[in-house]
Each structure stands twice: as C-alpha cells, then as structure tokens.
C-alpha cells in the first residue's frame, strides 16, 4: 500500500446485552450439560438481546462509546459500515438505521455480509476508502443478534451462540502504524455447511418454512470445525507474510471466538503463550461478526496493547469466508 495514507484504529467501543444465559439455564431447555459444553467449546455463558433490542440497538451503544473514545461527534463521521448477518430488516440497512439514530448526517452507510469474518472484511473496506483519500474516517461495527435465528430446541447449535456488538473508528495514523496487511477469502463451495435457508429470494418465508424451521441457523459443526482449523492457519501465515512479519513478531493474537479448541490449535501452531492471545469465548460464546471486535475492544480496555504492538486478527465463518489482518497498534 505504498503512497497511500496509513490508516488505523482511533476509537473503540463495545456492547453486550444485559441478560446472561448460562450453561445451567440451557440444561433446563435441551438435553445438554455444562461439562459437555465447556469441554467441547470453552463456553460458559452468553449474552442475549432483550425482546425490544435489535442489532442496530446493540450497534448504537457500541458506536456511542467508540465516538467518545475517538473524541468525535457523530456528525463528523464520513462512513458507517456494519458487518452483520442479522440486520434489523433486509432494508433499510442496519447501517442506515444507525446513521439516523446517531445523527451522523454526513455519513454514507451500508451493511456487509460475511458472517463471522464480516468485521475484518469491513476493516479492509473502510481502510481502502480512507487510505485512498475518499473519506477521512469510518465507523466499522461487527454486530449480531444470533439469538434471533437460533433454534433453542436444537442442542447442536443453541449452546454456541450469543449477541453483541463491537465498534471501531478508523482514521489516519502516523507512518508505520495502523493496518499493515489483510488476507480475505471465500470458499463458496462450502456454503451449505452453515446457512439460514429461508427468507431470501430463493426460499421466501412461509408458514411451511417456519414449520420446517428453515428460519434458523443450520450448521454442520464437524465440517466447519475442520475448515476453521485449516484457514486459521493459512490465513495467519499469509497475512503475516504480506506484512513482512513472522509469528515471533505477534504481540497480541485476536482470533474469532467460536470454540476454544479452534483457538488452542492456532496458538499451538503459532507457539503463542496465553498472555498473547485474547480469549473471551467463555463469557460471550460465538457472537459472529461481533466476536473479533468484542475481543479486540476488551483487550484495549484492559490495557493489553501498547503503542507499536503487532496485533493479528483472524476469523472464519459462513460463506464460507475468512479474514485476517496485521495491525500496528
Ligand atoms: N450437549 C450434549 N451433546 C451434544 C450437544 C450438546 N449441546 N451438541 C451435540 N451433542 C452431541 C452430538 O449429538 C453428538 O452425538 P452423537 O455422536 O451421538 O451423534 C456428540 O455430541 C458429538 O458431536 P460432534 O459434532 O462430534 O461434537 P464436536 O466435538 O465436533 O463439537 C461443535 C461440536 C462444538 C459444534 C464443534 O464441531 C464446533 O465448534 N464446530 C465449529 C462451529 C463453528 O465454529 N461455527 C462457526 C460458525 S458461526 C457463524 O458463521 C454464524
């Protein structure tokens, strides 16, 4: 990215709904137990949106904090990108709904769909708008209300997901800082492994689709697991190479929080000590597009990054997709 403006993160904010659903709660809903969930996934609890909360409401709370941390007001925003697979409505986009709620009158706004990789896709998109000079700043949010598309009678999926939003403001940063590289990818052939079939133009919603539970997430967990372990490794290697870095340079590893075993397998490959890896899957479960920004923002709030640290984010998700980035904090 020579001759282009360096772009980095200049503000952060996060939000999770108040209500907590524990493994003990789930034991009363489906045939499962805390031991199975913790040993197979590392998840202990997840946050669930209130009935009157939609994705844009979670985004709003995170965005207000991110704006405050950047020392900005909403009317200064040039662009809003929301990565989500659970928008408030098909249209208007959740980004447009948020633009109105924030009063970000000058901002262009759109949603982006890349499931759990969506936040990294959003960062790359916004970085390019700013580095080329088209915009000076952008609000990028990863947010999902997966509870709204989860079948709470299906133990294969309902233990895995939670709701939340993580927001960052991107802007110009000093030379040598900010995003060093991105690696985005897709394997559309694996789309059937993780999907929500009904409600689109292929299969419009009907009483039949509801009866058949096609408005809920379907996932082939074992196959997604294999894909995840594979691409976490290849994407990490590729994004480090593009940045001219090695695994020894990583100060903080921020992986998608889907399953502790997937994270541990990546840590072993990278030979990373636990203090260099952000793990909060135990508290939030898999929050899809919100997962990486929730982990990143939480690490920032805990003071785990200092200026000049090399941060590596990597995620995978429906599509199938993956996304990774190397960032100098
Ligand atoms: N409680 C108790 N038993 C369960 C539960 C549960 N909640 N869920 C499944 N089981 C059972 C299964 O029925 C199966 O029983 P069987 O052998 O009699 O059929 C057994 O446990 C083992 O099932 P596996 O699928 O082999 O379990 P595995 O160790 O693979 O773990 C899991 C399953 C946790 C889903 C894992 O495969 C995984 O994490 N996959 C990746 C998921 C992921 O990362 N998805 C990201 C996508 S998110 C997005 O984009 C929205």
Short mmCIF file of N, CA, C and O in Angstrom, two decimals, residues 183-283:
data_model
loop_
_atom_site.label_atom_id
_atom_site.label_comp_id
_atom_site.label_asym_id
_atom_site.label_seq_id
_atom_site.Cartn_x
_atom_site.Cartn_y
_atom_site.Cartn_z
N UNK A 183 -5.79 -10.36 4.65
CA UNK A 183 -5.97 -11.56 3.83
C UNK A 183 -7.45 -11.94 3.94
O UNK A 183 -7.90 -12.37 5.00
N UNK A 184 -8.19 -11.71 2.86
CA UNK A 184 -9.62 -12.04 2.84
C UNK A 184 -9.82 -13.19 1.86
O UNK A 184 -9.14 -13.25 0.84
N UNK A 185 -10.77 -14.06 2.16
CA UNK A 185 -11.00 -15.14 1.22
C UNK A 185 -12.38 -15.73 1.39
O UNK A 185 -13.09 -15.47 2.37
N UNK A 186 -12.75 -16.55 0.40
CA UNK A 186 -14.06 -17.22 0.44
C UNK A 186 -13.95 -18.58 -0.24
O UNK A 186 -13.15 -18.77 -1.15
N UNK A 187 -14.75 -19.51 0.26
CA UNK A 187 -14.86 -20.83 -0.34
C UNK A 187 -16.35 -21.11 -0.48
O UNK A 187 -16.94 -21.82 0.35
N UNK A 188 -16.96 -20.47 -1.48
CA UNK A 188 -18.40 -20.54 -1.65
C UNK A 188 -18.93 -21.96 -1.78
O UNK A 188 -20.10 -22.22 -1.44
N UNK A 189 -18.07 -22.87 -2.22
CA UNK A 189 -18.49 -24.27 -2.38
C UNK A 189 -18.93 -24.88 -1.04
O UNK A 189 -19.68 -25.85 -1.01
N UNK A 190 -18.47 -24.28 0.05
CA UNK A 190 -18.83 -24.81 1.38
C UNK A 190 -20.01 -24.09 1.99
O UNK A 190 -20.29 -24.26 3.19
N UNK A 191 -20.72 -23.32 1.19
CA UNK A 191 -21.83 -22.52 1.70
C UNK A 191 -22.89 -23.32 2.43
O UNK A 191 -23.51 -22.84 3.38
N UNK A 192 -23.11 -24.56 1.97
CA UNK A 192 -24.17 -25.38 2.57
C UNK A 192 -23.85 -25.87 3.97
O UNK A 192 -24.73 -26.40 4.65
N UNK A 193 -22.63 -25.70 4.41
CA UNK A 193 -22.25 -26.20 5.73
C UNK A 193 -22.77 -25.33 6.86
O UNK A 193 -22.84 -25.75 8.00
N UNK A 194 -23.11 -24.09 6.50
CA UNK A 194 -23.51 -23.14 7.53
C UNK A 194 -24.43 -22.13 6.85
O UNK A 194 -23.98 -21.34 6.02
N UNK A 195 -25.74 -22.19 7.18
CA UNK A 195 -26.65 -21.35 6.40
C UNK A 195 -27.96 -21.09 7.12
O UNK A 195 -28.31 -21.78 8.09
N UNK A 196 -28.66 -20.09 6.61
CA UNK A 196 -30.04 -19.82 7.02
C UNK A 196 -30.83 -19.80 5.72
O UNK A 196 -30.66 -18.89 4.91
N UNK A 197 -31.62 -20.83 5.49
CA UNK A 197 -32.16 -21.06 4.15
C UNK A 197 -33.32 -20.17 3.74
O UNK A 197 -33.44 -19.76 2.59
N UNK A 198 -34.21 -19.90 4.71
CA UNK A 198 -35.47 -19.25 4.31
C UNK A 198 -35.44 -17.75 4.50
O UNK A 198 -34.63 -17.21 5.25
N UNK A 199 -36.29 -17.09 3.78
CA UNK A 199 -36.46 -15.65 3.96
C UNK A 199 -35.82 -14.83 2.86
O UNK A 199 -36.02 -13.62 2.78
N UNK A 200 -35.07 -15.48 1.97
CA UNK A 200 -34.46 -14.77 0.85
C UNK A 200 -35.23 -15.00 -0.43
O UNK A 200 -36.35 -15.52 -0.41
N UNK A 201 -34.63 -14.63 -1.57
CA UNK A 201 -35.36 -14.75 -2.84
C UNK A 201 -35.43 -16.20 -3.32
O UNK A 201 -36.26 -16.56 -4.14
N UNK A 202 -34.55 -17.07 -2.82
CA UNK A 202 -34.59 -18.48 -3.20
C UNK A 202 -35.74 -19.22 -2.52
O UNK A 202 -36.40 -20.06 -3.13
N UNK A 203 -35.95 -18.88 -1.27
CA UNK A 203 -36.99 -19.56 -0.48
C UNK A 203 -37.68 -18.53 0.43
O UNK A 203 -37.34 -18.40 1.61
N UNK A 204 -38.62 -17.78 -0.15
CA UNK A 204 -39.29 -16.76 0.66
C UNK A 204 -39.94 -17.37 1.90
O UNK A 204 -40.36 -18.53 1.87
N UNK A 205 -40.05 -16.59 2.97
CA UNK A 205 -40.66 -17.09 4.20
C UNK A 205 -42.11 -17.48 3.96
O UNK A 205 -42.83 -16.79 3.23
N UNK A 206 -42.52 -18.57 4.59
CA UNK A 206 -43.92 -19.01 4.50
C UNK A 206 -44.21 -19.80 5.77
O UNK A 206 -43.28 -20.12 6.53
N UNK A 207 -45.47 -20.14 5.96
CA UNK A 207 -45.78 -20.94 7.15
C UNK A 207 -45.02 -22.28 7.06
O UNK A 207 -44.57 -22.81 8.08
N UNK A 208 -44.83 -22.76 5.82
CA UNK A 208 -44.10 -24.03 5.64
C UNK A 208 -42.64 -23.90 6.09
O UNK A 208 -42.10 -24.77 6.78
N UNK A 209 -41.98 -22.79 5.69
CA UNK A 209 -40.56 -22.63 6.07
C UNK A 209 -40.43 -22.50 7.58
O UNK A 209 -39.45 -22.97 8.15
N UNK A 210 -41.43 -21.89 8.20
CA UNK A 210 -41.38 -21.78 9.66
C UNK A 210 -41.58 -23.15 10.29
O UNK A 210 -40.84 -23.56 11.19
N UNK A 211 -42.56 -23.90 9.77
CA UNK A 211 -42.80 -25.26 10.27
C UNK A 211 -41.55 -26.12 10.14
O UNK A 211 -41.20 -26.90 11.02
N UNK A 212 -40.85 -25.95 9.02
CA UNK A 212 -39.63 -26.75 8.76
C UNK A 212 -38.40 -26.17 9.46
O UNK A 212 -37.29 -26.66 9.24
N UNK A 213 -38.60 -25.08 10.21
CA UNK A 213 -37.51 -24.44 10.97
C UNK A 213 -36.38 -23.95 10.07
O UNK A 213 -35.20 -23.99 10.44
N UNK A 214 -36.75 -23.52 8.86
CA UNK A 214 -35.72 -23.05 7.93
C UNK A 214 -35.35 -21.59 8.16
O UNK A 214 -34.57 -21.01 7.40
N UNK A 215 -35.97 -20.98 9.17
CA UNK A 215 -35.60 -19.60 9.51
C UNK A 215 -34.56 -19.59 10.63
O UNK A 215 -34.29 -18.55 11.20
N UNK A 216 -34.00 -20.77 10.92
CA UNK A 216 -32.96 -20.89 11.94
C UNK A 216 -31.64 -21.29 11.30
O UNK A 216 -31.61 -21.85 10.20
N UNK A 217 -30.56 -21.05 12.05
CA UNK A 217 -29.22 -21.44 11.58
C UNK A 217 -29.15 -22.95 11.43
O UNK A 217 -29.55 -23.69 12.33
N UNK A 218 -28.62 -23.38 10.29
CA UNK A 218 -28.24 -24.78 10.12
C UNK A 218 -26.72 -24.84 10.08
O UNK A 218 -26.09 -24.03 9.39
N UNK A 219 -26.12 -25.76 10.79
CA UNK A 219 -24.66 -25.87 10.76
C UNK A 219 -24.20 -27.31 10.81
O UNK A 219 -24.71 -28.10 11.62
N UNK A 220 -23.27 -27.66 9.93
CA UNK A 220 -22.57 -28.94 10.03
C UNK A 220 -21.29 -28.67 10.84
O UNK A 220 -20.26 -28.27 10.28
N UNK A 221 -21.41 -28.84 12.15
CA UNK A 221 -20.35 -28.42 13.08
C UNK A 221 -19.00 -29.05 12.79
O UNK A 221 -17.97 -28.37 12.79
N UNK A 222 -19.00 -30.36 12.54
CA UNK A 222 -17.72 -31.06 12.33
C UNK A 222 -16.97 -30.53 11.13
O UNK A 222 -15.76 -30.31 11.17
N UNK A 223 -17.70 -30.32 10.01
CA UNK A 223 -17.04 -29.84 8.79
C UNK A 223 -16.58 -28.39 8.95
O UNK A 223 -15.51 -28.02 8.48
N UNK A 224 -17.41 -27.57 9.61
CA UNK A 224 -17.00 -26.18 9.84
C UNK A 224 -15.75 -26.14 10.72
O UNK A 224 -14.84 -25.34 10.51
N UNK A 225 -15.70 -27.04 11.68
CA UNK A 225 -14.55 -27.14 12.58
C UNK A 225 -13.26 -27.39 11.78
O UNK A 225 -12.25 -26.70 11.96
N UNK A 226 -13.33 -28.34 10.85
CA UNK A 226 -12.14 -28.69 10.05
C UNK A 226 -11.71 -27.50 9.20
O UNK A 226 -10.53 -27.18 9.09
N UNK A 227 -12.71 -26.86 8.56
CA UNK A 227 -12.43 -25.67 7.74
C UNK A 227 -11.76 -24.59 8.60
O UNK A 227 -10.76 -23.98 8.20
N UNK A 228 -12.30 -24.39 9.80
CA UNK A 228 -11.81 -23.33 10.68
C UNK A 228 -10.35 -23.54 11.04
O UNK A 228 -9.53 -22.62 10.92
N UNK A 229 -10.01 -24.76 11.46
CA UNK A 229 -8.63 -25.04 11.86
C UNK A 229 -7.69 -24.81 10.67
O UNK A 229 -6.63 -24.20 10.80
N UNK A 230 -8.13 -25.26 9.48
CA UNK A 230 -7.29 -25.10 8.28
C UNK A 230 -7.07 -23.63 7.95
O UNK A 230 -5.93 -23.18 7.81
N UNK A 231 -8.17 -22.85 7.83
CA UNK A 231 -7.98 -21.47 7.34
C UNK A 231 -7.41 -20.54 8.40
O UNK A 231 -6.76 -19.55 8.06
N UNK A 232 -7.63 -20.85 9.67
CA UNK A 232 -6.99 -20.03 10.72
C UNK A 232 -5.48 -20.08 10.50
O UNK A 232 -4.78 -19.09 10.68
N UNK A 233 -4.98 -21.26 10.14
CA UNK A 233 -3.53 -21.39 9.94
C UNK A 233 -3.07 -20.74 8.64
O UNK A 233 -2.11 -19.96 8.63
N UNK A 234 -3.76 -21.04 7.53
CA UNK A 234 -3.28 -20.49 6.25
C UNK A 234 -3.45 -18.98 6.21
O UNK A 234 -2.56 -18.27 5.74
N UNK A 235 -4.56 -18.46 6.72
CA UNK A 235 -4.79 -17.01 6.69
C UNK A 235 -3.76 -16.29 7.56
O UNK A 235 -3.25 -15.22 7.20
N UNK A 236 -3.43 -16.89 8.71
CA UNK A 236 -2.43 -16.27 9.60
C UNK A 236 -1.08 -16.22 8.91
O UNK A 236 -0.41 -15.19 8.91
N UNK A 237 -0.70 -17.34 8.29
CA UNK A 237 0.59 -17.36 7.58
C UNK A 237 0.61 -16.33 6.47
O UNK A 237 1.58 -15.57 6.32
N UNK A 238 -0.46 -16.28 5.67
CA UNK A 238 -0.50 -15.36 4.52
C UNK A 238 -0.46 -13.91 4.96
O UNK A 238 0.23 -13.09 4.35
N UNK A 239 -1.22 -13.56 5.98
CA UNK A 239 -1.31 -12.16 6.38
C UNK A 239 0.00 -11.69 7.03
O UNK A 239 0.41 -10.53 6.87
N UNK A 240 0.69 -12.60 7.72
CA UNK A 240 2.00 -12.25 8.30
C UNK A 240 3.00 -12.00 7.17
O UNK A 240 3.74 -11.01 7.21
N UNK A 241 2.98 -12.89 6.18
CA UNK A 241 3.90 -12.76 5.05
C UNK A 241 3.69 -11.44 4.32
O UNK A 241 4.63 -10.72 4.01
N UNK A 242 2.41 -11.11 4.08
CA UNK A 242 2.10 -9.85 3.36
C UNK A 242 2.58 -8.64 4.15
O UNK A 242 2.90 -7.60 3.57
N UNK A 243 2.60 -8.75 5.49
CA UNK A 243 3.02 -7.62 6.33
C UNK A 243 4.54 -7.62 6.53
O UNK A 243 5.07 -6.71 7.18
N UNK A 244 5.22 -8.66 6.04
CA UNK A 244 6.66 -8.76 6.26
C UNK A 244 6.98 -9.09 7.71
O UNK A 244 8.01 -8.67 8.23
N UNK A 245 6.09 -9.83 8.35
CA UNK A 245 6.29 -10.19 9.76
C UNK A 245 6.38 -11.71 9.90
O UNK A 245 5.99 -12.46 8.98
N UNK A 246 6.83 -12.16 11.06
CA UNK A 246 6.83 -13.59 11.37
C UNK A 246 5.99 -13.81 12.62
O UNK A 246 5.64 -12.85 13.32
N UNK A 247 5.73 -15.08 12.92
CA UNK A 247 4.88 -15.36 14.10
C UNK A 247 5.52 -14.86 15.39
O UNK A 247 4.84 -14.55 16.35
N UNK A 248 6.86 -14.76 15.39
CA UNK A 248 7.56 -14.25 16.58
C UNK A 248 7.26 -12.77 16.83
O UNK A 248 7.44 -12.26 17.94
N UNK A 249 6.81 -12.07 15.78
CA UNK A 249 6.52 -10.63 15.93
C UNK A 249 5.18 -10.36 16.62
O UNK A 249 4.90 -9.24 17.02
N UNK A 250 4.32 -11.38 16.72
CA UNK A 250 2.96 -11.14 17.23
C UNK A 250 2.99 -10.80 18.72
O UNK A 250 3.51 -11.56 19.54
N UNK A 251 2.44 -9.63 19.07
CA UNK A 251 2.31 -9.26 20.48
C UNK A 251 0.93 -9.65 21.02
O UNK A 251 0.79 -9.93 22.21
N UNK A 252 -0.08 -9.58 20.16
CA UNK A 252 -1.42 -9.96 20.61
C UNK A 252 -2.19 -10.63 19.46
O UNK A 252 -2.30 -10.08 18.37
N UNK A 253 -2.70 -11.80 19.75
CA UNK A 253 -3.45 -12.60 18.78
C UNK A 253 -4.93 -12.48 19.13
O UNK A 253 -5.32 -12.75 20.28
N UNK A 254 -5.74 -12.03 18.17
CA UNK A 254 -7.17 -11.81 18.43
C UNK A 254 -7.97 -12.69 17.46
O UNK A 254 -8.35 -12.27 16.37
N UNK A 255 -8.21 -13.96 17.85
CA UNK A 255 -8.93 -14.86 16.95
C UNK A 255 -10.45 -14.77 17.11
O UNK A 255 -10.94 -14.33 18.16
N UNK A 256 -11.17 -15.21 16.10
CA UNK A 256 -12.63 -15.37 16.19
C UNK A 256 -12.93 -16.31 17.35
O UNK A 256 -12.30 -17.36 17.51
N UNK A 257 -13.91 -15.93 18.17
CA UNK A 257 -14.22 -16.68 19.39
C UNK A 257 -15.40 -17.63 19.12
O UNK A 257 -16.54 -17.31 19.43
N UNK A 258 -15.10 -18.76 18.47
CA UNK A 258 -16.17 -19.73 18.19
C UNK A 258 -16.04 -20.94 19.10
O UNK A 258 -17.03 -21.46 19.60
N UNK A 259 -14.79 -21.37 19.33
CA UNK A 259 -14.57 -22.61 20.06
C UNK A 259 -13.15 -22.59 20.59
O UNK A 259 -12.21 -22.36 19.83
N UNK A 260 -12.97 -22.84 21.87
CA UNK A 260 -11.64 -22.76 22.50
C UNK A 260 -10.67 -23.75 21.84
O UNK A 260 -9.47 -23.48 21.74
N UNK A 261 -11.20 -24.88 21.34
CA UNK A 261 -10.28 -25.86 20.74
C UNK A 261 -9.70 -25.36 19.43
O UNK A 261 -8.56 -25.64 19.10
N UNK A 262 -10.50 -24.57 18.68
CA UNK A 262 -10.00 -23.99 17.42
C UNK A 262 -8.93 -22.95 17.75
O UNK A 262 -7.88 -22.88 17.11
N UNK A 263 -9.18 -22.17 18.80
CA UNK A 263 -8.22 -21.13 19.21
C UNK A 263 -6.93 -21.80 19.70
O UNK A 263 -5.82 -21.38 19.32
N UNK A 264 -7.07 -22.85 20.49
CA UNK A 264 -5.87 -23.51 21.03
C UNK A 264 -5.03 -24.15 19.92
O UNK A 264 -3.80 -24.09 19.96
N UNK A 265 -5.71 -24.68 18.91
CA UNK A 265 -4.96 -25.28 17.81
C UNK A 265 -4.15 -24.21 17.08
O UNK A 265 -2.99 -24.43 16.72
N UNK A 266 -4.73 -23.02 16.91
CA UNK A 266 -3.98 -21.92 16.26
C UNK A 266 -2.82 -21.46 17.14
O UNK A 266 -1.72 -21.21 16.65
N UNK A 267 -3.07 -21.39 18.44
CA UNK A 267 -2.00 -20.95 19.36
C UNK A 267 -0.82 -21.91 19.36
O UNK A 267 0.33 -21.50 19.41
N UNK A 268 -1.15 -23.21 19.30
CA UNK A 268 -0.07 -24.21 19.28
C UNK A 268 0.78 -24.06 18.03
O UNK A 268 2.00 -24.08 18.09
N UNK A 269 0.11 -23.89 16.88
CA UNK A 269 0.84 -23.72 15.62
C UNK A 269 1.75 -22.50 15.67
O UNK A 269 2.84 -22.49 15.11
N UNK A 270 1.24 -21.44 16.30
CA UNK A 270 1.99 -20.18 16.35
C UNK A 270 2.97 -20.15 17.52
O UNK A 270 3.74 -19.21 17.66
N UNK A 271 2.88 -21.19 18.37
CA UNK A 271 3.74 -21.25 19.55
C UNK A 271 3.56 -20.03 20.46
O UNK A 271 4.53 -19.43 20.93
N UNK A 272 2.30 -19.65 20.65
CA UNK A 272 1.98 -18.43 21.41
C UNK A 272 1.68 -18.76 22.87
O UNK A 272 0.98 -19.73 23.16
N UNK A 273 2.16 -17.92 23.78
CA UNK A 273 1.81 -18.10 25.19
C UNK A 273 0.43 -17.48 25.43
O UNK A 273 0.02 -16.57 24.71
N UNK A 274 -0.29 -17.97 26.46
CA UNK A 274 -1.67 -17.50 26.68
C UNK A 274 -1.78 -15.98 26.87
O UNK A 274 -2.79 -15.39 26.50
N UNK A 275 -0.73 -15.34 27.42
CA UNK A 275 -0.81 -13.89 27.62
C UNK A 275 -0.82 -13.12 26.30
O UNK A 275 -1.13 -11.93 26.27
N UNK A 276 -0.51 -13.81 25.19
CA UNK A 276 -0.52 -13.14 23.89
C UNK A 276 -1.79 -13.43 23.09
O UNK A 276 -1.88 -13.10 21.90
N UNK A 277 -2.75 -14.10 23.71
CA UNK A 277 -3.97 -14.46 22.98
C UNK A 277 -5.20 -13.97 23.74
O UNK A 277 -5.30 -14.16 24.95
N UNK A 278 -6.12 -13.34 23.04
CA UNK A 278 -7.35 -12.88 23.68
C UNK A 278 -8.39 -14.00 23.61
O UNK A 278 -8.69 -14.50 22.52
N UNK A 279 -8.92 -14.38 24.76
CA UNK A 279 -9.97 -15.41 24.83
C UNK A 279 -11.11 -14.87 25.68
O UNK A 279 -10.91 -14.55 26.85
N UNK A 280 -12.28 -14.72 25.09
CA UNK A 280 -13.46 -14.39 25.91
C UNK A 280 -14.69 -15.19 25.47
O UNK A 280 -15.81 -14.84 25.81
N UNK A 281 -14.41 -16.29 24.74
CA UNK A 281 -15.50 -17.16 24.28
C UNK A 281 -16.27 -17.72 25.49
O UNK A 281 -17.47 -18.01 25.39
N UNK A 282 -15.59 -17.84 26.64
CA UNK A 282 -16.25 -18.35 27.85
C UNK A 282 -17.40 -17.43 28.29
O UNK A 282 -18.44 -17.90 28.75
N UNK A 283 -17.26 -16.12 28.09
CA UNK A 283 -18.27 -15.15 28.58
C UNK A 283 -19.33 -14.79 27.54
O UNK A 283 -20.44 -14.44 27.87
#
